[in-house]
mmCIF file of C-alpha atoms in Angstrom:
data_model
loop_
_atom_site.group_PDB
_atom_site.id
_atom_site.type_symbol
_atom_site.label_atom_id
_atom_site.label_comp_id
_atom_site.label_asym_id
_atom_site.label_seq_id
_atom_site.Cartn_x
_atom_site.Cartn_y
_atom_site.Cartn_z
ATOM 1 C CA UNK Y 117 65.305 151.336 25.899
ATOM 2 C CA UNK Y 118 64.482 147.220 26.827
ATOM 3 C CA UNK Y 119 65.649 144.796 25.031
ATOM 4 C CA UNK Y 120 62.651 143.367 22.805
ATOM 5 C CA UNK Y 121 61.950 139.516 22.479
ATOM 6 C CA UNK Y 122 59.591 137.477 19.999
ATOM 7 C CA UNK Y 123 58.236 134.924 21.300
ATOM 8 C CA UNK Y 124 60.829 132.252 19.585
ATOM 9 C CA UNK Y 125 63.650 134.252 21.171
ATOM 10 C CA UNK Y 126 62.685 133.855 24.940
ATOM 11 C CA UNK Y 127 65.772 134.306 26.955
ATOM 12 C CA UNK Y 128 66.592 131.306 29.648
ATOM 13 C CA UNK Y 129 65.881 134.249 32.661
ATOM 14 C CA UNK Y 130 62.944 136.571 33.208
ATOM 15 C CA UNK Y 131 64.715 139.962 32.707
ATOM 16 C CA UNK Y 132 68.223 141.099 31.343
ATOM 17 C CA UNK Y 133 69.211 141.447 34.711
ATOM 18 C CA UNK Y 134 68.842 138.078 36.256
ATOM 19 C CA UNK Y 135 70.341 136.674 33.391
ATOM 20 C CA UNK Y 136 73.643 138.868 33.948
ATOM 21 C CA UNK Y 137 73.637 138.005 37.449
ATOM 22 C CA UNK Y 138 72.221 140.434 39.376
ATOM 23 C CA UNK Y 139 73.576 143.719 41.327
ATOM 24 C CA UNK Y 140 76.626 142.293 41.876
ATOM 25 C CA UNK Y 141 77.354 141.271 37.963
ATOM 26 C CA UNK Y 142 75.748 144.714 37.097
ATOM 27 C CA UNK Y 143 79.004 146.592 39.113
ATOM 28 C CA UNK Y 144 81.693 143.950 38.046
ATOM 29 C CA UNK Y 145 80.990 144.667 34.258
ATOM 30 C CA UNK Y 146 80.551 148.716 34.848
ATOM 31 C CA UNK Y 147 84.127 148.329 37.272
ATOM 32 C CA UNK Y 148 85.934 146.875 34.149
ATOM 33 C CA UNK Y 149 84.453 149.123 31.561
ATOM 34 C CA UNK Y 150 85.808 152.242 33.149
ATOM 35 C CA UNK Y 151 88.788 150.386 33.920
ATOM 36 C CA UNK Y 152 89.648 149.778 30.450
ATOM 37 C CA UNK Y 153 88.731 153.257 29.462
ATOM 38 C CA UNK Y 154 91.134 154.042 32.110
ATOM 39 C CA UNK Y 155 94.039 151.969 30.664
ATOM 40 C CA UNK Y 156 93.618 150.657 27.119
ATOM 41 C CA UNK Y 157 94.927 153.385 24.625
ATOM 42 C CA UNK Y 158 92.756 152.092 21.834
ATOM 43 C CA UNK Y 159 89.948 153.698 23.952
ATOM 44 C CA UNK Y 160 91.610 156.795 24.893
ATOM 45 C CA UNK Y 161 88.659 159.165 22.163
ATOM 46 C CA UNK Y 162 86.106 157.675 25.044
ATOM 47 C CA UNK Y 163 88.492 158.565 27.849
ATOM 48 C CA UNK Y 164 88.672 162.226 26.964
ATOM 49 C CA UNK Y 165 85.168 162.570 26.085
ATOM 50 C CA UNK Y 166 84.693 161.875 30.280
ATOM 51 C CA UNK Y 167 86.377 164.624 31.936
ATOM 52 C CA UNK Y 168 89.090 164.446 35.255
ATOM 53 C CA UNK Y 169 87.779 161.659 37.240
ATOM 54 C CA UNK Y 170 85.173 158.484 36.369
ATOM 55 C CA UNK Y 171 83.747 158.066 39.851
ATOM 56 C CA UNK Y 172 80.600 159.943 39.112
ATOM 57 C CA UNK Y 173 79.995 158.028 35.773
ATOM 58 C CA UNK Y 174 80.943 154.600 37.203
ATOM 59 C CA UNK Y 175 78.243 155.384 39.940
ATOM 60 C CA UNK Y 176 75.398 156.812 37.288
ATOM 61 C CA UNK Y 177 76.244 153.620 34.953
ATOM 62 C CA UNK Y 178 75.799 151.155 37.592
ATOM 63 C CA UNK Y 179 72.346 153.105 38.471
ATOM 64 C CA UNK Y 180 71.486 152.915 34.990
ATOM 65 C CA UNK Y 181 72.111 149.629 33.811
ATOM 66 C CA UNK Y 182 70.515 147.612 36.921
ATOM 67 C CA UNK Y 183 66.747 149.628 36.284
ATOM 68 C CA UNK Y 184 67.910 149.047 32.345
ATOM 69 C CA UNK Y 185 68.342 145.140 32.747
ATOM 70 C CA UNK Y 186 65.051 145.312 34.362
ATOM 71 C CA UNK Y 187 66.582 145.306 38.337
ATOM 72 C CA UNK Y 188 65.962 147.660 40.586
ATOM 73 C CA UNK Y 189 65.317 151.677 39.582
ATOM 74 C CA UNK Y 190 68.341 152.991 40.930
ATOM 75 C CA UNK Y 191 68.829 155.679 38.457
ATOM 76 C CA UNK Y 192 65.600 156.694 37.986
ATOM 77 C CA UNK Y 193 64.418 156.954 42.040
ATOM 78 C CA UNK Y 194 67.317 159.075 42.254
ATOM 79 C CA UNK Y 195 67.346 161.564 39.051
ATOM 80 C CA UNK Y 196 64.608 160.956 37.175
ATOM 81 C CA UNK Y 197 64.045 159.896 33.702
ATOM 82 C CA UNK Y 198 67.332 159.117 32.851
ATOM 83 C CA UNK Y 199 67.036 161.629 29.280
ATOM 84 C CA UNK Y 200 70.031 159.639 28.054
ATOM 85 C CA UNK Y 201 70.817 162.321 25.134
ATOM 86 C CA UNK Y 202 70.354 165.480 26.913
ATOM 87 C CA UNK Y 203 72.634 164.169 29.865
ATOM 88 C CA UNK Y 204 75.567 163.690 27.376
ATOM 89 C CA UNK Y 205 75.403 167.338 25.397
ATOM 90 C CA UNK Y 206 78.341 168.755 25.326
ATOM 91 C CA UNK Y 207 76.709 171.434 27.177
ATOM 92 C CA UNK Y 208 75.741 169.747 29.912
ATOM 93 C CA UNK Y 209 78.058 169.308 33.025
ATOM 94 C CA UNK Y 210 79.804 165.562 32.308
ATOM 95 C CA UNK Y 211 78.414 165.616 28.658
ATOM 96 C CA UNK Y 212 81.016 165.184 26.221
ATOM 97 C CA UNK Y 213 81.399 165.668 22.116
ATOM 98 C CA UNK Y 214 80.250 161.779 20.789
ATOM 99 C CA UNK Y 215 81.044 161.170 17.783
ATOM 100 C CA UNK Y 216 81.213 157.827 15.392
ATOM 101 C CA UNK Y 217 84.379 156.971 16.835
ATOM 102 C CA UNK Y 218 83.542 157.293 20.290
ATOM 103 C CA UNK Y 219 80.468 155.580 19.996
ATOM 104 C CA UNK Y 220 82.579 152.896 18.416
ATOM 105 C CA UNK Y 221 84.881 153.078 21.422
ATOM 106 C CA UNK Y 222 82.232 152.767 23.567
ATOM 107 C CA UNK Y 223 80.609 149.477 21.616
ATOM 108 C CA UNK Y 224 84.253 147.682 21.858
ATOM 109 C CA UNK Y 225 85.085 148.430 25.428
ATOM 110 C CA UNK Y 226 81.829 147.308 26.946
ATOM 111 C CA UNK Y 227 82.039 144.315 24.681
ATOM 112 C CA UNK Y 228 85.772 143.928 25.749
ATOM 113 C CA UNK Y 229 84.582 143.917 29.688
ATOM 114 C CA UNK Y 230 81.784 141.686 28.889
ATOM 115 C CA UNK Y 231 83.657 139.726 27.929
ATOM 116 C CA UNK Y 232 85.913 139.672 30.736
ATOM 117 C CA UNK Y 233 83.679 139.661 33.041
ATOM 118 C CA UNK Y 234 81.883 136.153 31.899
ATOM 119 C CA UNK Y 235 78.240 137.856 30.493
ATOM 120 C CA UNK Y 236 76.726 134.952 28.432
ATOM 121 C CA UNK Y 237 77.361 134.732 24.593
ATOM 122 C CA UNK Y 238 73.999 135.268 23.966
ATOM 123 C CA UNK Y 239 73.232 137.581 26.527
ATOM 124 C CA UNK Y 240 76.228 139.485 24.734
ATOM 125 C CA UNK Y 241 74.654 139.509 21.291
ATOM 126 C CA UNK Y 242 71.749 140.878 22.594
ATOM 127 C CA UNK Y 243 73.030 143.234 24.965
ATOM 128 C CA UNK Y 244 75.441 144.597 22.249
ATOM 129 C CA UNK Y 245 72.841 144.817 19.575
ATOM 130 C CA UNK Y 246 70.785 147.093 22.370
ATOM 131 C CA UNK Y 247 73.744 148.856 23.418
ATOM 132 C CA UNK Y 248 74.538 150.028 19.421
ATOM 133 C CA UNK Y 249 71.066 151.117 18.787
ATOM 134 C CA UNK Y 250 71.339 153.280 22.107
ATOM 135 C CA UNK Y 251 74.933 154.644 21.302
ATOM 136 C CA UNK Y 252 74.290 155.037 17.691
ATOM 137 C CA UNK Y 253 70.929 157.468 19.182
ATOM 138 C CA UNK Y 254 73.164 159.211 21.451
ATOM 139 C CA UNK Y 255 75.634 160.582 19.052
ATOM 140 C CA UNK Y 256 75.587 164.602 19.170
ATOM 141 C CA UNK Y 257 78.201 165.062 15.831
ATOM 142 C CA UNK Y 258 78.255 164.059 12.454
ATOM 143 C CA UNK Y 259 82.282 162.379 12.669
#
């Protein structure tokens, strides 16, 4: 899903992903989002929801966001579509149960490592509104 503009709203950079910073911006924000999954408790819904190890999802984020931002198609020269949704039933190899509250635990810690990782206040805003329409969407239980 790309983030929409008006016209009045132009952002200072031509895509998402030069505004962020590029490639290397792209894995420093993934890097500390599955870090903090790894060690904050108040994320630890979001933690379980990823199975044994977050190599593989660190990896498929990273992919993701960059062709998301509008960089290069990592993700999608690779797998495909990325069928966001179907990828995360709990059916599905590395799909998981998602829920209100881990959608919720999802918002905060990519907020938190945005944060922390210097993405512009109003890159943020934007990014964040994107990010809840997208998690909200992806939600596979009621709870």
């Amino acid at each position: 899903m790309p983030i929409e503009e008006t016209p009045a709203e132009a952002p200072p950079f031509e895509t998402p992903f030069a505004w962020i910073g590029g490639e290397e911006r792209v894995k420093a924000l993934v890097e500390r989002f599955y870090d903090l999954m790894d060690l904050e408790p108040a994320y630890a819904a979001l933690r379980a929801a990823h199975g044994s190890t977050l190599d593989n999802a660190r990896e498929r984020l990273f992919w993701f966001l960059c062709g998301w931002l509008g960089g290069p198609q990592h993700y999608t020269e690779r797998f495909g579509h990325p069928r966001l949704r179907q990828r995360h039933m709990p059916q599905h190899t590395g799909g998981g149960s998602i829920g209100i509250k881990e959608r919720d635990q999802w918002l905060a810690c990519m907020d938190q490592a945005m944060v922390e990782t210097g993405v512009d206040e109003a890159l943020r805003a934007r990014l964040n509104a994107s990010f809840f329409q997208t998690a909200d969407w992806m939600r596979n239980r009621g709870e």
